[in-house]
Short mmCIF file of C-alpha atoms and ligand atoms in Angstrom, two decimals:
data_model
loop_
_atom_site.label_atom_id
_atom_site.label_comp_id
_atom_site.label_asym_id
_atom_site.label_seq_id
_atom_site.Cartn_x
_atom_site.Cartn_y
_atom_site.Cartn_z
CA MET A 1 2.46 -19.96 -1.78
CA SER A 2 -0.39 -19.00 0.55
CA VAL A 3 -0.12 -16.23 3.12
CA LYS A 4 -2.36 -15.30 6.06
CA ILE A 5 -2.73 -11.80 7.43
CA GLY A 6 -5.13 -12.12 10.34
CA SER A 7 -8.17 -13.80 8.81
CA LEU A 8 -7.21 -12.60 5.30
CA GLU A 9 -6.14 -15.59 3.22
CA MET A 10 -4.05 -14.81 0.15
CA LYS A 11 -3.43 -17.80 -2.11
CA ASN A 12 -0.11 -16.30 -3.12
CA PRO A 13 2.12 -13.52 -1.73
CA VAL A 14 1.71 -10.97 -4.54
CA THR A 15 -0.68 -8.01 -4.46
CA VAL A 16 -0.68 -4.56 -6.05
CA ALA A 17 0.11 -1.28 -4.25
CA SER A 18 -2.74 1.11 -3.52
CA GLY A 19 -3.12 3.93 -6.04
CA THR A 20 -1.28 2.16 -8.84
CA PHE A 21 -4.09 -0.21 -9.87
CA GLY A 22 -7.18 2.02 -9.81
CA TYR A 23 -10.21 0.41 -8.16
CA GLY A 24 -9.78 -2.89 -10.02
CA PRO A 25 -11.98 -2.65 -13.15
CA GLU A 26 -9.44 -0.40 -14.93
CA TYR A 27 -6.97 -3.31 -15.05
CA ALA A 28 -9.39 -6.21 -15.52
CA ASP A 29 -8.89 -6.36 -19.32
CA LEU A 30 -5.13 -6.47 -18.89
CA VAL A 31 -4.68 -8.81 -15.92
CA ASP A 32 -6.60 -11.85 -14.65
CA LEU A 33 -7.40 -10.39 -11.24
CA ASP A 34 -8.07 -13.84 -9.78
CA ARG A 35 -4.40 -14.75 -10.26
CA LEU A 36 -3.35 -12.13 -7.70
CA GLY A 37 -2.94 -12.80 -3.99
CA ALA A 38 -5.21 -9.79 -3.42
CA VAL A 39 -6.30 -6.60 -5.15
CA THR A 40 -5.52 -3.45 -3.14
CA VAL A 41 -7.51 -0.45 -4.32
CA LYS A 42 -6.86 3.30 -4.33
CA GLY A 43 -7.33 5.17 -1.04
CA ILE A 44 -10.93 5.76 0.06
CA SER A 45 -12.10 8.40 2.53
CA ALA A 46 -15.46 8.84 4.26
CA GLU A 47 -16.57 11.59 1.84
CA PRO A 48 -15.76 12.06 -1.89
CA HIS A 49 -12.50 13.98 -2.43
CA THR A 50 -11.14 15.83 -5.46
CA GLY A 51 -7.38 15.55 -4.97
CA ASN A 52 -4.68 18.06 -5.97
CA GLU A 53 -4.21 20.42 -8.91
CA THR A 54 -2.20 19.20 -11.94
CA PRO A 55 0.61 18.51 -12.73
CA ARG A 56 0.38 15.68 -10.22
CA THR A 57 3.12 13.39 -11.52
CA PHE A 58 6.71 13.87 -12.67
CA GLU A 59 9.19 11.27 -13.91
CA THR A 60 12.57 11.21 -12.10
CA ALA A 61 15.74 9.15 -12.43
CA SER A 62 14.69 5.57 -11.59
CA GLY A 63 11.30 6.57 -10.31
CA MET A 64 8.45 9.04 -10.24
CA LEU A 65 7.10 11.80 -8.05
CA ASN A 66 3.37 11.97 -7.43
CA ALA A 67 1.11 14.31 -5.54
CA ILE A 68 -2.26 12.97 -6.63
CA GLY A 69 -3.81 14.01 -3.29
CA LEU A 70 -6.14 11.03 -2.86
CA PRO A 71 -9.10 11.86 -5.13
CA GLY A 72 -11.88 9.33 -4.74
CA PRO A 73 -15.62 8.62 -4.68
CA GLY A 74 -15.90 8.30 -0.88
CA ALA A 75 -16.84 5.15 1.01
CA GLU A 76 -20.52 5.06 -0.06
CA GLY A 77 -19.52 5.87 -3.65
CA PHE A 78 -16.99 3.03 -3.65
CA ILE A 79 -19.55 0.54 -2.34
CA GLU A 80 -22.11 1.64 -4.95
CA LYS A 81 -19.84 2.08 -7.98
CA TYR A 82 -17.02 -0.42 -7.63
CA LEU A 83 -17.86 -3.14 -5.13
CA PRO A 84 -20.47 -4.96 -7.32
CA PHE A 85 -17.72 -5.50 -9.92
CA PHE A 86 -15.89 -7.79 -7.47
CA GLU A 87 -18.86 -10.16 -7.15
CA ASP A 88 -17.59 -11.83 -10.37
CA TYR A 89 -14.16 -12.47 -8.82
CA ARG A 90 -12.85 -14.57 -5.95
CA VAL A 91 -9.69 -12.53 -5.39
CA PRO A 92 -9.43 -11.08 -1.86
CA LEU A 93 -10.12 -7.36 -1.75
CA ILE A 94 -8.07 -4.96 0.39
CA VAL A 95 -9.46 -1.43 0.59
CA ASN A 96 -6.97 1.31 1.42
CA ILE A 97 -8.47 3.98 3.70
CA TRP A 98 -7.50 7.46 4.87
CA GLY A 99 -8.98 10.42 6.74
CA LYS A 100 -8.31 14.07 7.47
CA THR A 101 -9.16 13.59 11.15
CA VAL A 102 -9.23 10.67 13.58
CA GLU A 103 -13.03 10.86 13.46
CA GLU A 104 -12.92 10.50 9.64
CA TYR A 105 -10.74 7.39 9.92
CA GLY A 106 -13.42 6.00 12.23
CA ARG A 107 -16.25 6.93 9.89
CA VAL A 108 -14.72 5.43 6.75
CA THR A 109 -13.97 2.24 8.70
CA ASP A 110 -17.53 2.08 9.99
CA ILE A 111 -18.97 2.31 6.46
CA LEU A 112 -16.54 -0.18 4.88
CA ASP A 113 -16.90 -2.65 7.74
CA ALA A 114 -20.37 -3.65 6.54
CA PRO A 115 -19.83 -5.23 3.08
CA ALA A 116 -18.69 -8.86 3.40
CA ARG A 117 -16.93 -8.63 0.00
CA ILE A 118 -14.25 -6.38 1.54
CA ASP A 119 -11.69 -8.73 3.08
CA ALA A 120 -9.33 -6.29 4.79
CA LEU A 121 -8.59 -2.60 5.30
CA GLU A 122 -5.19 -1.07 4.68
CA VAL A 123 -4.84 2.05 6.82
CA ASN A 124 -2.92 4.79 5.04
CA VAL A 125 -1.40 6.98 7.75
CA SER A 126 1.48 7.94 5.53
CA CYS A 127 0.30 9.86 2.45
CA PRO A 128 2.79 12.70 1.89
CA ASN A 129 0.38 14.57 -0.40
CA VAL A 130 -2.63 15.70 1.60
CA LYS A 131 -2.52 18.83 3.72
CA GLU A 132 -4.50 17.61 6.70
CA GLY A 133 -3.93 14.22 8.31
CA GLY A 134 -1.90 12.12 5.93
CA ALA A 135 1.77 12.10 6.76
CA LEU A 136 1.30 13.66 10.19
CA TYR A 137 -0.50 10.55 11.45
CA GLY A 138 2.33 8.39 10.20
CA THR A 139 5.17 10.33 11.81
CA ASP A 140 3.76 11.35 15.22
CA LEU A 141 3.66 8.25 17.41
CA ASP A 142 0.78 9.45 19.65
CA LEU A 143 -1.45 10.43 16.71
CA PHE A 144 -0.48 7.21 14.92
CA GLN A 145 -1.64 5.10 17.87
CA THR A 146 -4.89 7.05 18.15
CA VAL A 147 -5.72 6.37 14.50
CA VAL A 148 -4.89 2.67 14.66
CA GLU A 149 -6.93 2.26 17.87
CA GLU A 150 -9.89 4.10 16.29
CA VAL A 151 -9.85 1.86 13.20
CA ARG A 152 -9.36 -1.28 15.33
CA GLU A 153 -12.37 -0.38 17.47
CA LYS A 154 -14.63 0.06 14.42
CA THR A 155 -13.95 -3.19 12.58
CA SER A 156 -13.25 -6.86 13.13
CA LYS A 157 -11.86 -7.19 9.60
CA PRO A 158 -8.08 -7.56 9.36
CA ILE A 159 -6.31 -4.19 9.40
CA ILE A 160 -2.98 -3.64 7.72
CA VAL A 161 -1.24 -0.42 8.74
CA LYS A 162 0.80 1.30 6.03
CA LEU A 163 3.88 2.89 7.54
CA ALA A 164 5.64 6.11 6.55
CA PRO A 165 9.32 5.75 5.59
CA ASN A 166 10.41 9.15 6.94
CA VAL A 167 10.58 8.34 10.64
CA ALA A 168 13.66 8.09 12.85
CA ASP A 169 12.90 4.55 14.01
CA ILE A 170 10.43 2.40 12.06
CA LYS A 171 10.49 -0.25 14.82
CA LEU A 172 8.61 2.07 17.19
CA PHE A 173 5.76 2.50 14.68
CA ALA A 174 5.71 -1.19 13.76
CA LEU A 175 5.48 -2.18 17.44
CA ALA A 176 2.86 0.46 18.21
CA ALA A 177 0.69 -0.82 15.34
CA GLU A 178 1.02 -4.39 16.58
CA GLU A 179 0.16 -3.37 20.15
CA CYS A 180 -2.91 -1.46 18.93
CA GLY A 181 -4.22 -4.61 17.27
CA ALA A 182 -3.00 -4.38 13.66
CA ASP A 183 -3.00 -7.73 11.81
CA GLY A 184 -0.25 -6.72 9.42
CA LEU A 185 1.96 -3.89 8.16
CA SER A 186 2.57 -2.43 4.72
CA ILE A 187 6.05 -0.97 4.23
CA MET A 188 6.54 1.51 2.64
CA ASN A 189 4.60 4.49 1.29
CA SER A 190 6.33 6.84 -1.17
CA TYR A 191 9.16 9.03 0.19
CA PRO A 192 8.56 12.82 0.55
CA ALA A 193 10.53 14.51 -2.26
CA MET A 194 10.70 17.46 -4.66
CA ALA A 195 11.84 18.42 -8.17
CA ILE A 196 12.24 21.93 -9.65
CA ASP A 197 12.18 23.16 -13.26
CA ILE A 198 15.35 25.26 -13.50
CA GLU A 199 13.99 27.40 -16.37
CA THR A 200 10.77 28.50 -14.69
CA ARG A 201 12.22 27.95 -11.20
CA LYS A 202 8.89 26.41 -10.27
CA PRO A 203 8.35 23.05 -8.60
CA GLN A 204 7.49 20.32 -11.11
CA LEU A 205 4.37 19.45 -9.12
CA ALA A 206 1.48 21.85 -8.47
CA ASN A 207 1.54 20.59 -4.88
CA ARG A 208 5.25 21.64 -4.75
CA THR A 209 6.31 18.39 -3.08
CA GLY A 210 5.25 14.80 -3.66
CA GLY A 211 6.10 11.18 -2.93
CA LEU A 212 8.98 9.39 -4.63
CA SER A 213 8.31 5.81 -5.76
CA GLY A 214 9.84 3.23 -8.10
CA PRO A 215 13.29 1.57 -8.24
CA ALA A 216 14.96 4.60 -6.61
CA ILE A 217 13.38 3.79 -3.23
CA LYS A 218 13.83 0.01 -3.20
CA PRO A 219 16.93 -0.15 -0.97
CA ILE A 220 15.24 2.19 1.55
CA ALA A 221 12.17 -0.06 1.63
CA VAL A 222 14.22 -3.27 2.01
CA LYS A 223 16.01 -1.77 5.02
CA LEU A 224 12.75 -0.67 6.65
CA VAL A 225 11.15 -4.10 6.12
CA TRP A 226 14.22 -5.77 7.61
CA GLU A 227 14.18 -3.50 10.67
CA ALA A 228 10.43 -3.79 11.27
CA ALA A 229 10.44 -7.56 10.81
CA GLN A 230 12.83 -7.90 13.73
CA ALA A 231 10.52 -5.92 15.99
CA VAL A 232 7.11 -7.53 15.36
CA ASN A 233 5.41 -10.89 14.91
CA ILE A 234 2.69 -9.72 12.50
CA PRO A 235 3.19 -10.21 8.74
CA ILE A 236 4.58 -7.45 6.54
CA ILE A 237 3.64 -6.62 2.94
CA GLY A 238 6.84 -5.23 1.41
CA MET A 239 6.71 -2.63 -1.36
CA GLY A 240 8.86 0.04 -2.97
CA GLY A 241 10.30 -0.32 -6.45
CA ILE A 242 9.42 -3.97 -7.03
CA TYR A 243 9.76 -4.67 -10.78
CA SER A 244 11.06 -8.25 -10.90
CA THR A 245 10.97 -11.65 -9.20
CA GLU A 246 14.41 -10.92 -7.77
CA ASP A 247 13.17 -7.64 -6.25
CA ALA A 248 10.24 -9.48 -4.65
CA LEU A 249 12.47 -12.22 -3.23
CA GLU A 250 14.80 -9.60 -1.76
CA PHE A 251 11.88 -8.16 0.25
CA ILE A 252 10.78 -11.64 1.35
CA ILE A 253 14.28 -12.57 2.50
CA ALA A 254 14.45 -9.23 4.37
CA GLY A 255 11.31 -10.22 6.31
CA ALA A 256 8.20 -9.63 4.17
CA SER A 257 5.50 -12.31 4.05
CA ALA A 258 3.98 -10.77 0.92
CA VAL A 259 4.86 -8.08 -1.62
CA ALA A 260 3.01 -5.37 -3.55
CA VAL A 261 3.80 -4.13 -7.05
CA GLY A 262 3.26 -0.37 -7.44
CA THR A 263 4.83 2.03 -9.94
CA ALA A 264 5.79 -0.92 -12.18
CA ASN A 265 2.07 -1.29 -13.06
CA PHE A 266 2.29 1.95 -15.05
CA THR A 267 4.84 0.48 -17.47
CA ASP A 268 3.72 -3.17 -17.42
CA PRO A 269 0.38 -4.07 -15.82
CA SER A 270 1.27 -7.77 -15.95
CA THR A 271 4.26 -7.30 -13.59
CA ALA A 272 2.52 -8.80 -10.54
CA VAL A 273 1.50 -11.98 -12.38
CA ARG A 274 4.96 -12.30 -13.94
CA ILE A 275 6.54 -12.00 -10.48
CA LEU A 276 4.14 -14.52 -9.00
CA GLU A 277 5.06 -17.06 -11.69
CA GLY A 278 8.74 -16.24 -11.17
CA ILE A 279 8.54 -16.88 -7.42
CA GLU A 280 6.78 -20.20 -8.05
CA SER A 281 9.48 -21.43 -10.40
CA ARG A 282 12.32 -20.10 -8.22
CA LEU A 283 10.99 -21.95 -5.16
CA ALA A 284 10.61 -25.16 -7.17
CA ALA A 285 14.11 -24.87 -8.66
CA LYS A 286 15.70 -24.25 -5.24
CA GLY A 287 13.69 -26.97 -3.50
CA VAL A 288 12.06 -24.48 -1.12
CA ALA A 289 8.75 -26.00 0.02
CA ALA A 290 6.93 -22.81 1.03
CA VAL A 291 7.45 -19.10 0.51
CA ASP A 292 7.21 -18.82 4.31
CA ASP A 293 10.55 -20.61 4.58
CA LEU A 294 12.22 -17.66 2.87
CA THR A 295 10.55 -14.92 4.93
CA GLY A 296 13.24 -13.27 7.04
CA ALA A 297 15.86 -15.80 5.88
CA VAL A 298 18.50 -13.10 5.47
CA ARG A 299 21.90 -14.25 6.77
CA ILE A 300 23.46 -11.58 8.94
C1 LIG B 1 0.38 7.42 -8.42
C2 LIG B 1 0.45 6.82 -7.05
C3 LIG B 1 -0.68 6.85 -6.23
C4 LIG B 1 -0.64 6.30 -4.94
N1 LIG B 1 -1.77 6.31 -4.16
C5 LIG B 1 -1.75 5.73 -2.92
C6 LIG B 1 -2.94 5.65 -2.12
O1 LIG B 1 -4.03 6.05 -2.54
N2 LIG B 1 -2.83 5.10 -0.88
C7 LIG B 1 -1.64 4.61 -0.39
O2 LIG B 1 -1.59 4.12 0.74
N3 LIG B 1 -0.51 4.62 -1.16
C8 LIG B 1 -0.54 5.18 -2.39
N4 LIG B 1 0.60 5.18 -3.17
C9 LIG B 1 1.84 4.57 -2.66
C10 LIG B 1 2.02 3.14 -3.20
O3 LIG B 1 0.95 2.31 -2.80
C11 LIG B 1 3.36 2.52 -2.75
O4 LIG B 1 3.37 2.44 -1.34
C12 LIG B 1 4.58 3.33 -3.19
O5 LIG B 1 4.39 3.87 -4.47
C13 LIG B 1 5.87 2.47 -3.18
O6 LIG B 1 5.78 1.38 -4.08
P1 LIG B 1 6.33 1.43 -5.61
O7 LIG B 1 7.70 2.05 -5.56
O8 LIG B 1 6.33 0.02 -6.09
O9 LIG B 1 5.36 2.28 -6.36
C14 LIG B 1 0.57 5.72 -4.47
C15 LIG B 1 1.70 5.70 -5.31
C16 LIG B 1 1.65 6.22 -6.58
C17 LIG B 1 2.89 6.16 -7.46
#
């Protein structure tokens, strides 16, 4: 069941998606964190950040819209407030990072490079909900490469680049990340979307638009994982509407080496552990020796 992403060793292929599992402690009474392949925490920037006005979430058919806007304690705040908590756990820790400028991506990487307890950085270049940086870095190939190069230069920890779904050709971004030294890819972030209250005629989110996540986006994510997996040799963490063992296996067969459970955590925080147990028993029942054997096993 183990998976390697650069020097990051996950004992199983199931993690949680950034922003849907807090910073870890919030879920520790509900889930045995050490069962997970890794904990991926909410996005961290160099400085503390307040995020967007409310309402910041809205439920849609088979999913949700969010425009949280990446509130957080900043890199120093994270190290001070949350990192000591992980000393009692062995689970690998992936910290999701973002910046408003290329320089900020460099600075947050510099600060988070120091603590040995942080095992890997996931580079969010695809948040649809912040005005500066965010999605722009994920959809403009030149800017995208500049950010990945900047982060690569500042750390020797594994870096996992989280791709935006709203690009014409995901293979170009996947390849560019690999060429700039990424150790892995996360696919996908939420999809830019909007909902309007027809009585007030106002957008349902204070930010007007947000990111769509949950079961509604799963087929989009499976396609993007499949396309990217054909273009690169680095491992992919697949995510987007994973609620069940079957969903997770679909991503793995499409080309993912690991999966992340996101929006499902809001309805059942034990989803990731349930999926992990489900994959184990499925592999045993089908006589598949290693989860690796299923990665990219789609028959075309
Ligand atoms: C409330 C919420 C907050 C999120 N915050 C972040 C974040 O801080 N950084 C990030 O890279 N992705 C963030 N995401 C995107 C998720 O990590 C994930 O890529 C996306 O939701 C698709 O997976 P899902 O459909 O299983 O939720 C967030 C998603 C939601 C729903």
